[in-house]
Amino acid sequence: MILPRIGDQRRAVVCPEVTRTQIVQFAGATGDLSPLHVDEPAAMELGYPSVMAHGMLTMAVTGSLLTEWWGDDRLTAFGARFLASVWPGDELTAVAVVTAVREARPGSCVDLQLTTTNQSGVVVLTGTATVRMLEPVGE
Amino acid sequence: MAPSRFVVEQGHLLAFGRAIGAPPPGLAGLAALDPPAPVPPTFVAASALHDSEHLRNLRPTGPLAALPDGGSLLHAEQHFEYHAPIRVGDVLEVERTDGRRWEKKSRHGGRLRFREVITDYRFPNGALSVRSRMILVETPPAEGMP
């Protein structure tokens, strides 16, 4: 694989439409059955307009951009801050930008800045990731 | 918390993949590869299903259990460090420990309480596969993040 350059980026719609069914599927697959995600009356009682998607669901679909770009065995770190709620009906777009290409032994490491937004341009997640490369810096 | 075992099963992986919109043929073929392909980067977050104490009496348990005062417990940040890939068929020991705690004032003048939960996923030989660092925030009702 050719080493990327700082500023290289990938963008993808990582979730065309968040649905209540998807949120429930994710709750079932992960065991996170918080009422905020699966009990709409309880979520509304707390002041929310509906159930919301798990932050981990947003992170997981953002992660799919990383694995599609870099493969599934190169990540050494992946972190996210959940900045805004994701609701049923939202479309999520993720962008990953190369911020550094560093020497590591063996090979090199590529640092990435991640941003995921909804259909209104609201940033719902920011994050970072690091990818390990076999190729050394300078080749 | 006592360590629990996390058996990485193909059916569980398929359910997780379906929930995040992963293409089914790719996931269905995971176990057919030799060695099986690594699981998605955030899959370890699904290990709670293998904890025998999880959802005991059909009530949320663990770090994301509801707060007794009616406030919201929200997941503010999540960080993973990857040391070795996890594949279908692996059996991992999961050990959760409490990390730092701190407080901040919210934009509305309220008090936000933050805490870290560290979870290590290790292979039977003790080698670390993944370290998870979850940051949770406790907020009053209707003042929150996802």
PDB file of C-alpha atoms in Angstrom:
ATOM      1  CA  MET A   1       0.000   0.000   0.000  1.00  0.00           C
ATOM      2  CA  ILE A   2       1.260   3.501  -0.844  1.00  0.00           C
ATOM      3  CA  LEU A   3       1.672   5.835   2.110  1.00  0.00           C
ATOM      4  CA  PRO A   4      -0.899   8.629   2.116  1.00  0.00           C
ATOM      5  CA  ARG A   5      -0.123  12.327   2.304  1.00  0.00           C
ATOM      6  CA  ILE A   6      -1.276  14.783   4.906  1.00  0.00           C
ATOM      7  CA  GLY A   7      -4.632  16.111   3.778  1.00  0.00           C
ATOM      8  CA  ASP A   8      -5.694  12.965   1.937  1.00  0.00           C
ATOM      9  CA  GLN A   9      -9.276  12.186   2.830  1.00  0.00           C
ATOM     10  CA  ARG A  10     -12.219   9.880   2.340  1.00  0.00           C
ATOM     11  CA  ARG A  11     -15.870  10.769   2.701  1.00  0.00           C
ATOM     12  CA  ALA A  12     -18.852   8.431   2.683  1.00  0.00           C
ATOM     13  CA  VAL A  13     -22.488   8.287   3.693  1.00  0.00           C
ATOM     14  CA  VAL A  14     -22.068   5.690   6.411  1.00  0.00           C
ATOM     15  CA  CYS A  15     -25.742   5.482   7.326  1.00  0.00           C
ATOM     16  CA  PRO A  16     -28.362   6.609   4.779  1.00  0.00           C
ATOM     17  CA  GLU A  17     -31.143   6.669   7.369  1.00  0.00           C
ATOM     18  CA  VAL A  18     -31.081   5.824  11.039  1.00  0.00           C
ATOM     19  CA  THR A  19     -34.263   3.955  11.881  1.00  0.00           C
ATOM     20  CA  ARG A  20     -35.863   2.861  15.119  1.00  0.00           C
ATOM     21  CA  THR A  21     -35.503  -0.697  13.874  1.00  0.00           C
ATOM     22  CA  GLN A  22     -31.770  -0.202  13.471  1.00  0.00           C
ATOM     23  CA  ILE A  23     -31.482   1.301  16.951  1.00  0.00           C
ATOM     24  CA  VAL A  24     -33.331  -1.688  18.391  1.00  0.00           C
ATOM     25  CA  GLN A  25     -31.149  -4.077  16.383  1.00  0.00           C
ATOM     26  CA  PHE A  26     -28.054  -2.391  17.753  1.00  0.00           C
ATOM     27  CA  ALA A  27     -29.437  -2.472  21.294  1.00  0.00           C
ATOM     28  CA  GLY A  28     -30.065  -6.183  20.939  1.00  0.00           C
ATOM     29  CA  ALA A  29     -26.653  -6.905  19.451  1.00  0.00           C
ATOM     30  CA  THR A  30     -24.749  -4.948  22.094  1.00  0.00           C
ATOM     31  CA  GLY A  31     -26.945  -5.351  25.153  1.00  0.00           C
ATOM     32  CA  ASP A  32     -27.271  -1.591  25.635  1.00  0.00           C
ATOM     33  CA  LEU A  33     -30.984  -1.414  26.337  1.00  0.00           C
ATOM     34  CA  SER A  34     -31.004   1.993  27.979  1.00  0.00           C
ATOM     35  CA  PRO A  35     -34.520   3.483  27.837  1.00  0.00           C
ATOM     36  CA  LEU A  36     -33.033   6.431  25.929  1.00  0.00           C
ATOM     37  CA  HIS A  37     -32.567   4.034  23.026  1.00  0.00           C
ATOM     38  CA  VAL A  38     -35.463   1.600  23.234  1.00  0.00           C
ATOM     39  CA  ASP A  39     -38.297   3.158  25.250  1.00  0.00           C
ATOM     40  CA  GLU A  40     -39.774   6.182  23.479  1.00  0.00           C
ATOM     41  CA  PRO A  41     -42.218   7.222  26.246  1.00  0.00           C
ATOM     42  CA  ALA A  42     -39.400   7.048  28.799  1.00  0.00           C
ATOM     43  CA  ALA A  43     -37.076   9.069  26.537  1.00  0.00           C
ATOM     44  CA  MET A  44     -39.789  11.702  26.017  1.00  0.00           C
ATOM     45  CA  GLU A  45     -40.433  11.862  29.729  1.00  0.00           C
ATOM     46  CA  LEU A  46     -36.778  12.845  30.113  1.00  0.00           C
ATOM     47  CA  GLY A  47     -37.317  15.687  27.636  1.00  0.00           C
ATOM     48  CA  TYR A  48     -36.078  14.119  24.413  1.00  0.00           C
ATOM     49  CA  PRO A  49     -38.152  14.180  21.217  1.00  0.00           C
ATOM     50  CA  SER A  50     -37.816  10.440  20.658  1.00  0.00           C
ATOM     51  CA  VAL A  51     -35.431   7.596  21.261  1.00  0.00           C
ATOM     52  CA  MET A  52     -31.889   8.390  20.134  1.00  0.00           C
ATOM     53  CA  ALA A  53     -29.252   6.257  18.489  1.00  0.00           C
ATOM     54  CA  HIS A  54     -26.404   4.923  20.594  1.00  0.00           C
ATOM     55  CA  GLY A  55     -23.175   6.882  20.386  1.00  0.00           C
ATOM     56  CA  MET A  56     -21.582   3.503  19.759  1.00  0.00           C
ATOM     57  CA  LEU A  57     -23.799   3.009  16.708  1.00  0.00           C
ATOM     58  CA  THR A  58     -22.510   6.287  15.257  1.00  0.00           C
ATOM     59  CA  MET A  59     -18.961   5.237  16.116  1.00  0.00           C
ATOM     60  CA  ALA A  60     -19.452   1.808  14.540  1.00  0.00           C
ATOM     61  CA  VAL A  61     -20.698   3.190  11.225  1.00  0.00           C
ATOM     62  CA  THR A  62     -17.896   5.763  11.266  1.00  0.00           C
ATOM     63  CA  GLY A  63     -15.498   2.870  11.800  1.00  0.00           C
ATOM     64  CA  SER A  64     -16.738   1.267   8.603  1.00  0.00           C
ATOM     65  CA  LEU A  65     -15.181   4.173   6.686  1.00  0.00           C
ATOM     66  CA  LEU A  66     -11.834   3.338   8.307  1.00  0.00           C
ATOM     67  CA  THR A  67     -11.960  -0.369   7.541  1.00  0.00           C
ATOM     68  CA  GLU A  68     -13.073   0.239   3.963  1.00  0.00           C
ATOM     69  CA  TRP A  69     -10.130   2.600   3.453  1.00  0.00           C
ATOM     70  CA  TRP A  70      -7.425   0.797   5.416  1.00  0.00           C
ATOM     71  CA  GLY A  71      -8.569  -2.785   5.786  1.00  0.00           C
ATOM     72  CA  ASP A  72      -9.634  -4.488   8.965  1.00  0.00           C
ATOM     73  CA  ASP A  73      -6.350  -5.232  10.732  1.00  0.00           C
ATOM     74  CA  ARG A  74      -4.344  -1.990  10.669  1.00  0.00           C
ATOM     75  CA  LEU A  75      -6.038   0.130  13.330  1.00  0.00           C
ATOM     76  CA  THR A  76      -4.024   0.714  16.483  1.00  0.00           C
ATOM     77  CA  ALA A  77      -6.289   3.358  18.015  1.00  0.00           C
ATOM     78  CA  PHE A  78      -9.790   4.700  17.439  1.00  0.00           C
ATOM     79  CA  GLY A  79     -11.457   7.283  19.633  1.00  0.00           C
ATOM     80  CA  ALA A  80     -14.625   9.345  19.457  1.00  0.00           C
ATOM     81  CA  ARG A  81     -16.452  12.127  21.224  1.00  0.00           C
ATOM     82  CA  PHE A  82     -20.209  12.096  20.888  1.00  0.00           C
ATOM     83  CA  LEU A  83     -21.166  15.745  20.399  1.00  0.00           C
ATOM     84  CA  ALA A  84     -24.813  15.710  19.423  1.00  0.00           C
ATOM     85  CA  SER A  85     -27.649  13.255  19.529  1.00  0.00           C
ATOM     86  CA  VAL A  86     -28.521  11.153  16.496  1.00  0.00           C
ATOM     87  CA  TRP A  87     -32.229  10.652  15.889  1.00  0.00           C
ATOM     88  CA  PRO A  88     -34.343   8.339  13.759  1.00  0.00           C
ATOM     89  CA  GLY A  89     -34.398   9.723  10.210  1.00  0.00           C
ATOM     90  CA  ASP A  90     -30.875  11.130  10.356  1.00  0.00           C
ATOM     91  CA  GLU A  91     -28.418  10.541   7.510  1.00  0.00           C
ATOM     92  CA  LEU A  92     -24.806  10.248   8.662  1.00  0.00           C
ATOM     93  CA  THR A  93     -21.778  11.202   6.602  1.00  0.00           C
ATOM     94  CA  ALA A  94     -18.256  10.501   7.833  1.00  0.00           C
ATOM     95  CA  VAL A  95     -15.017  12.135   6.731  1.00  0.00           C
ATOM     96  CA  ALA A  96     -11.530  10.898   7.594  1.00  0.00           C
ATOM     97  CA  VAL A  97      -8.550  13.183   6.921  1.00  0.00           C
ATOM     98  CA  VAL A  98      -4.875  12.277   7.216  1.00  0.00           C
ATOM     99  CA  THR A  99      -3.245  14.624   9.746  1.00  0.00           C
ATOM    100  CA  ALA A 100       0.184  13.018  10.107  1.00  0.00           C
ATOM    101  CA  VAL A 101       2.367  10.271   8.717  1.00  0.00           C
ATOM    102  CA  ARG A 102       4.863   9.280  11.396  1.00  0.00           C
ATOM    103  CA  GLU A 103       7.820   6.968  11.550  1.00  0.00           C
ATOM    104  CA  ALA A 104       7.234   3.869  13.623  1.00  0.00           C
ATOM    105  CA  ARG A 105       9.311   0.722  13.909  1.00  0.00           C
ATOM    106  CA  PRO A 106       8.677  -1.272  11.948  1.00  0.00           C
ATOM    107  CA  GLY A 107       6.950   0.788   9.230  1.00  0.00           C
ATOM    108  CA  SER A 108       4.968   3.909   9.921  1.00  0.00           C
ATOM    109  CA  CYS A 109       1.769   5.217  11.475  1.00  0.00           C
ATOM    110  CA  VAL A 110      -0.910   7.346   9.867  1.00  0.00           C
ATOM    111  CA  ASP A 111      -3.002   9.630  12.089  1.00  0.00           C
ATOM    112  CA  LEU A 112      -6.517  10.555  11.032  1.00  0.00           C
ATOM    113  CA  GLN A 113      -9.065  13.141  12.116  1.00  0.00           C
ATOM    114  CA  LEU A 114     -12.656  11.967  11.940  1.00  0.00           C
ATOM    115  CA  THR A 115     -15.853  13.954  11.665  1.00  0.00           C
ATOM    116  CA  THR A 116     -19.358  12.606  11.292  1.00  0.00           C
ATOM    117  CA  THR A 117     -22.239  14.940  10.494  1.00  0.00           C
ATOM    118  CA  ASN A 118     -25.959  14.620  10.051  1.00  0.00           C
ATOM    119  CA  GLN A 119     -27.981  15.763   7.042  1.00  0.00           C
ATOM    120  CA  SER A 120     -28.125  19.321   8.415  1.00  0.00           C
ATOM    121  CA  GLY A 121     -24.359  19.558   8.750  1.00  0.00           C
ATOM    122  CA  VAL A 122     -24.432  19.226  12.525  1.00  0.00           C
ATOM    123  CA  VAL A 123     -21.312  17.488  13.789  1.00  0.00           C
ATOM    124  CA  VAL A 124     -22.443  14.504  15.830  1.00  0.00           C
ATOM    125  CA  LEU A 125     -19.048  12.859  16.318  1.00  0.00           C
ATOM    126  CA  THR A 126     -15.425  13.899  16.190  1.00  0.00           C
ATOM    127  CA  GLY A 127     -12.613  11.473  16.645  1.00  0.00           C
ATOM    128  CA  THR A 128      -9.156  10.305  15.830  1.00  0.00           C
ATOM    129  CA  ALA A 129      -7.665   7.078  14.605  1.00  0.00           C
ATOM    130  CA  THR A 130      -4.218   5.700  14.000  1.00  0.00           C
ATOM    131  CA  VAL A 131      -3.386   3.148  11.328  1.00  0.00           C
ATOM    132  CA  ARG A 132      -0.232   1.065  11.241  1.00  0.00           C
ATOM    133  CA  MET A 133       1.526   0.706   7.884  1.00  0.00           C
ATOM    134  CA  LEU A 134       4.301  -1.666   6.941  1.00  0.00           C
ATOM    135  CA  GLU A 135       5.836   0.867   4.592  1.00  0.00           C
ATOM    136  CA  PRO A 136       8.427   3.183   6.202  1.00  0.00           C
ATOM    137  CA  VAL A 137       8.160   6.950   5.918  1.00  0.00           C
ATOM    138  CA  GLY A 138      10.141   8.238   2.951  1.00  0.00           C
ATOM    139  CA  GLU A 139       9.381   5.450   0.506  1.00  0.00           C
TER     140      GLU A 139
ATOM    141  CA  MET B   1     -15.929  -6.450  38.717  1.00  0.00           C
ATOM    142  CA  ALA B   2     -15.042 -10.117  38.317  1.00  0.00           C
ATOM    143  CA  PRO B   3     -13.715 -10.987  34.859  1.00  0.00           C
ATOM    144  CA  SER B   4     -16.180 -12.495  32.408  1.00  0.00           C
ATOM    145  CA  ARG B   5     -15.650 -14.571  29.287  1.00  0.00           C
ATOM    146  CA  PHE B   6     -16.449 -13.238  25.845  1.00  0.00           C
ATOM    147  CA  VAL B   7     -16.818 -15.950  23.247  1.00  0.00           C
ATOM    148  CA  VAL B   8     -16.642 -14.412  19.784  1.00  0.00           C
ATOM    149  CA  GLU B   9     -19.449 -16.111  17.884  1.00  0.00           C
ATOM    150  CA  GLN B  10     -20.322 -15.774  14.229  1.00  0.00           C
ATOM    151  CA  GLY B  11     -24.056 -15.342  14.898  1.00  0.00           C
ATOM    152  CA  HIS B  12     -23.373 -12.490  17.282  1.00  0.00           C
ATOM    153  CA  LEU B  13     -21.066 -10.916  14.745  1.00  0.00           C
ATOM    154  CA  LEU B  14     -23.745 -11.196  12.058  1.00  0.00           C
ATOM    155  CA  ALA B  15     -26.302  -9.502  14.312  1.00  0.00           C
ATOM    156  CA  PHE B  16     -23.854  -6.715  15.081  1.00  0.00           C
ATOM    157  CA  GLY B  17     -22.955  -6.305  11.420  1.00  0.00           C
ATOM    158  CA  ARG B  18     -26.611  -6.181  10.413  1.00  0.00           C
ATOM    159  CA  ALA B  19     -27.234  -3.430  12.964  1.00  0.00           C
ATOM    160  CA  ILE B  20     -24.460  -1.247  11.563  1.00  0.00           C
ATOM    161  CA  GLY B  21     -25.383  -1.874   7.946  1.00  0.00           C
ATOM    162  CA  ALA B  22     -22.378  -4.005   7.069  1.00  0.00           C
ATOM    163  CA  PRO B  23     -22.733  -5.969   3.833  1.00  0.00           C
ATOM    164  CA  PRO B  24     -24.005  -9.428   4.861  1.00  0.00           C
ATOM    165  CA  PRO B  25     -21.906 -11.466   2.403  1.00  0.00           C
ATOM    166  CA  GLY B  26     -18.709 -10.037   3.845  1.00  0.00           C
ATOM    167  CA  LEU B  27     -19.661 -10.854   7.377  1.00  0.00           C
ATOM    168  CA  ALA B  28     -21.111 -14.245   6.486  1.00  0.00           C
ATOM    169  CA  GLY B  29     -17.799 -15.149   4.956  1.00  0.00           C
ATOM    170  CA  LEU B  30     -15.769 -14.150   7.978  1.00  0.00           C
ATOM    171  CA  ALA B  31     -15.555 -17.579   9.511  1.00  0.00           C
ATOM    172  CA  ALA B  32     -14.877 -19.211   6.151  1.00  0.00           C
ATOM    173  CA  LEU B  33     -11.594 -17.352   5.825  1.00  0.00           C
ATOM    174  CA  ASP B  34      -8.507 -19.003   7.245  1.00  0.00           C
ATOM    175  CA  PRO B  35      -7.733 -17.360   9.564  1.00  0.00           C
ATOM    176  CA  PRO B  36     -11.118 -15.649  10.037  1.00  0.00           C
ATOM    177  CA  ALA B  37     -11.154 -11.917   9.331  1.00  0.00           C
ATOM    178  CA  PRO B  38     -10.797  -9.561  12.294  1.00  0.00           C
ATOM    179  CA  VAL B  39     -14.050  -8.355  13.829  1.00  0.00           C
ATOM    180  CA  PRO B  40     -15.160  -4.724  13.280  1.00  0.00           C
ATOM    181  CA  PRO B  41     -13.253  -2.193  15.389  1.00  0.00           C
ATOM    182  CA  THR B  42     -16.026  -1.504  17.898  1.00  0.00           C
ATOM    183  CA  PHE B  43     -17.392  -5.048  18.197  1.00  0.00           C
ATOM    184  CA  VAL B  44     -15.963  -5.593  21.684  1.00  0.00           C
ATOM    185  CA  ALA B  45     -18.568  -3.131  22.946  1.00  0.00           C
ATOM    186  CA  ALA B  46     -21.047  -5.972  22.423  1.00  0.00           C
ATOM    187  CA  SER B  47     -19.329  -8.186  24.989  1.00  0.00           C
ATOM    188  CA  ALA B  48     -21.904  -7.280  27.653  1.00  0.00           C
ATOM    189  CA  LEU B  49     -24.171  -9.944  26.168  1.00  0.00           C
ATOM    190  CA  HIS B  50     -21.758 -12.568  27.481  1.00  0.00           C
ATOM    191  CA  ASP B  51     -21.736 -11.199  31.021  1.00  0.00           C
ATOM    192  CA  SER B  52     -23.983 -13.413  33.150  1.00  0.00           C
ATOM    193  CA  GLU B  53     -24.861 -10.433  35.375  1.00  0.00           C
ATOM    194  CA  HIS B  54     -25.976  -8.306  32.450  1.00  0.00           C
ATOM    195  CA  LEU B  55     -29.676  -7.379  32.423  1.00  0.00           C
ATOM    196  CA  ARG B  56     -30.312  -9.503  35.493  1.00  0.00           C
ATOM    197  CA  ASN B  57     -34.026  -9.194  36.369  1.00  0.00           C
ATOM    198  CA  LEU B  58     -34.496  -7.506  32.985  1.00  0.00           C
ATOM    199  CA  ARG B  59     -33.084  -4.209  34.208  1.00  0.00           C
ATOM    200  CA  PRO B  60     -30.064  -2.432  32.718  1.00  0.00           C
ATOM    201  CA  THR B  61     -26.896  -3.208  34.646  1.00  0.00           C
ATOM    202  CA  GLY B  62     -23.241  -2.284  34.377  1.00  0.00           C
ATOM    203  CA  PRO B  63     -21.764   1.100  33.491  1.00  0.00           C
ATOM    204  CA  LEU B  64     -24.774   2.179  31.444  1.00  0.00           C
ATOM    205  CA  ALA B  65     -27.434   1.326  34.015  1.00  0.00           C
ATOM    206  CA  ALA B  66     -29.982   4.074  34.679  1.00  0.00           C
ATOM    207  CA  LEU B  67     -29.364   6.579  37.459  1.00  0.00           C
ATOM    208  CA  PRO B  68     -31.539   6.279  40.540  1.00  0.00           C
ATOM    209  CA  ASP B  69     -32.319  10.036  40.652  1.00  0.00           C
ATOM    210  CA  GLY B  70     -33.946  10.026  37.210  1.00  0.00           C
ATOM    211  CA  GLY B  71     -31.085  11.871  35.535  1.00  0.00           C
ATOM    212  CA  SER B  72     -29.513  10.705  32.319  1.00  0.00           C
ATOM    213  CA  LEU B  73     -26.367   8.674  32.076  1.00  0.00           C
ATOM    214  CA  LEU B  74     -24.782   9.429  28.737  1.00  0.00           C
ATOM    215  CA  HIS B  75     -21.844   8.036  26.861  1.00  0.00           C
ATOM    216  CA  ALA B  76     -19.647  11.068  26.141  1.00  0.00           C
ATOM    217  CA  GLU B  77     -16.506   9.513  24.699  1.00  0.00           C
ATOM    218  CA  GLN B  78     -15.154   6.128  23.681  1.00  0.00           C
ATOM    219  CA  HIS B  79     -11.550   5.177  22.984  1.00  0.00           C
ATOM    220  CA  PHE B  80     -10.041   1.898  21.858  1.00  0.00           C
ATOM    221  CA  GLU B  81      -6.420   0.763  21.734  1.00  0.00           C
ATOM    222  CA  TYR B  82      -5.802  -2.245  19.513  1.00  0.00           C
ATOM    223  CA  HIS B  83      -2.968  -4.629  20.283  1.00  0.00           C
ATOM    224  CA  ALA B  84      -3.963  -7.805  18.412  1.00  0.00           C
ATOM    225  CA  PRO B  85      -6.942  -8.592  16.169  1.00  0.00           C
ATOM    226  CA  ILE B  86      -9.945 -10.537  17.441  1.00  0.00           C
ATOM    227  CA  ARG B  87     -11.467 -13.226  15.249  1.00  0.00           C
ATOM    228  CA  VAL B  88     -14.498 -15.518  15.305  1.00  0.00           C
ATOM    229  CA  GLY B  89     -13.719 -18.397  17.653  1.00  0.00           C
ATOM    230  CA  ASP B  90     -11.575 -16.379  20.041  1.00  0.00           C
ATOM    231  CA  VAL B  91     -12.387 -16.554  23.732  1.00  0.00           C
ATOM    232  CA  LEU B  92     -11.496 -13.397  25.622  1.00  0.00           C
ATOM    233  CA  GLU B  93     -11.347 -12.559  29.277  1.00  0.00           C
ATOM    234  CA  VAL B  94     -13.056  -9.241  29.949  1.00  0.00           C
ATOM    235  CA  GLU B  95     -12.066  -7.242  32.985  1.00  0.00           C
ATOM    236  CA  ARG B  96     -13.607  -3.890  33.829  1.00  0.00           C
ATOM    237  CA  THR B  97     -12.134  -1.369  36.251  1.00  0.00           C
ATOM    238  CA  ASP B  98     -13.088   2.133  37.294  1.00  0.00           C
ATOM    239  CA  GLY B  99     -10.851   4.942  36.080  1.00  0.00           C
ATOM    240  CA  ARG B 100     -10.756   8.658  36.822  1.00  0.00           C
ATOM    241  CA  ARG B 101     -13.685  10.749  38.057  1.00  0.00           C
ATOM    242  CA  TRP B 102     -14.128  14.504  37.639  1.00  0.00           C
ATOM    243  CA  GLU B 103     -16.772  17.224  37.483  1.00  0.00           C
ATOM    244  CA  LYS B 104     -17.502  20.176  35.214  1.00  0.00           C
ATOM    245  CA  LYS B 105     -20.134  22.864  35.110  1.00  0.00           C
ATOM    246  CA  SER B 106     -22.567  22.508  32.260  1.00  0.00           C
ATOM    247  CA  ARG B 107     -23.476  25.343  29.897  1.00  0.00           C
ATOM    248  CA  HIS B 108     -26.675  25.709  31.887  1.00  0.00           C
ATOM    249  CA  GLY B 109     -24.897  26.053  35.203  1.00  0.00           C
ATOM    250  CA  GLY B 110     -25.611  22.534  36.355  1.00  0.00           C
ATOM    251  CA  ARG B 111     -23.085  20.005  37.483  1.00  0.00           C
ATOM    252  CA  LEU B 112     -21.844  17.268  35.173  1.00  0.00           C
ATOM    253  CA  ARG B 113     -20.153  14.269  36.719  1.00  0.00           C
ATOM    254  CA  PHE B 114     -17.730  12.389  34.467  1.00  0.00           C
ATOM    255  CA  ARG B 115     -16.209   8.980  35.061  1.00  0.00           C
ATOM    256  CA  GLU B 116     -14.035   6.557  33.141  1.00  0.00           C
ATOM    257  CA  VAL B 117     -14.576   2.842  32.791  1.00  0.00           C
ATOM    258  CA  ILE B 118     -11.596   0.842  31.539  1.00  0.00           C
ATOM    259  CA  THR B 119     -12.201  -2.577  30.015  1.00  0.00           C
ATOM    260  CA  ASP B 120      -9.418  -4.936  28.996  1.00  0.00           C
ATOM    261  CA  TYR B 121      -9.992  -7.804  26.575  1.00  0.00           C
ATOM    262  CA  ARG B 122      -7.317 -10.472  26.891  1.00  0.00           C
ATOM    263  CA  PHE B 123      -6.576 -13.767  25.193  1.00  0.00           C
ATOM    264  CA  PRO B 124      -6.312 -16.913  27.366  1.00  0.00           C
ATOM    265  CA  ASN B 125      -2.514 -16.516  27.493  1.00  0.00           C
ATOM    266  CA  GLY B 126      -2.970 -13.102  29.119  1.00  0.00           C
ATOM    267  CA  ALA B 127      -1.986 -11.081  26.054  1.00  0.00           C
ATOM    268  CA  LEU B 128      -3.949  -7.862  25.711  1.00  0.00           C
ATOM    269  CA  SER B 129      -6.059  -7.597  22.567  1.00  0.00           C
ATOM    270  CA  VAL B 130      -8.062  -4.424  23.089  1.00  0.00           C
ATOM    271  CA  ARG B 131      -8.285  -1.800  25.817  1.00  0.00           C
ATOM    272  CA  SER B 132     -11.497   0.187  25.910  1.00  0.00           C
ATOM    273  CA  ARG B 133     -11.836   3.508  27.728  1.00  0.00           C
ATOM    274  CA  MET B 134     -15.414   4.691  28.096  1.00  0.00           C
ATOM    275  CA  ILE B 135     -16.192   8.151  29.452  1.00  0.00           C
ATOM    276  CA  LEU B 136     -19.645   8.538  30.934  1.00  0.00           C
ATOM    277  CA  VAL B 137     -21.395  11.712  32.036  1.00  0.00           C
ATOM    278  CA  GLU B 138     -24.263  11.958  34.445  1.00  0.00           C
ATOM    279  CA  THR B 139     -26.619  14.827  33.641  1.00  0.00           C
ATOM    280  CA  PRO B 140     -29.909  16.183  34.913  1.00  0.00           C
ATOM    281  CA  PRO B 141     -32.940  15.322  32.768  1.00  0.00           C
ATOM    282  CA  ALA B 142     -33.052  16.781  29.213  1.00  0.00           C
ATOM    283  CA  GLU B 143     -29.518  18.145  29.271  1.00  0.00           C
ATOM    284  CA  GLY B 144     -27.445  15.824  27.294  1.00  0.00           C
ATOM    285  CA  MET B 145     -25.620  14.129  24.544  1.00  0.00           C
ATOM    286  CA  PRO B 146     -26.089  10.667  23.084  1.00  0.00           C
TER     287      PRO B 146
END
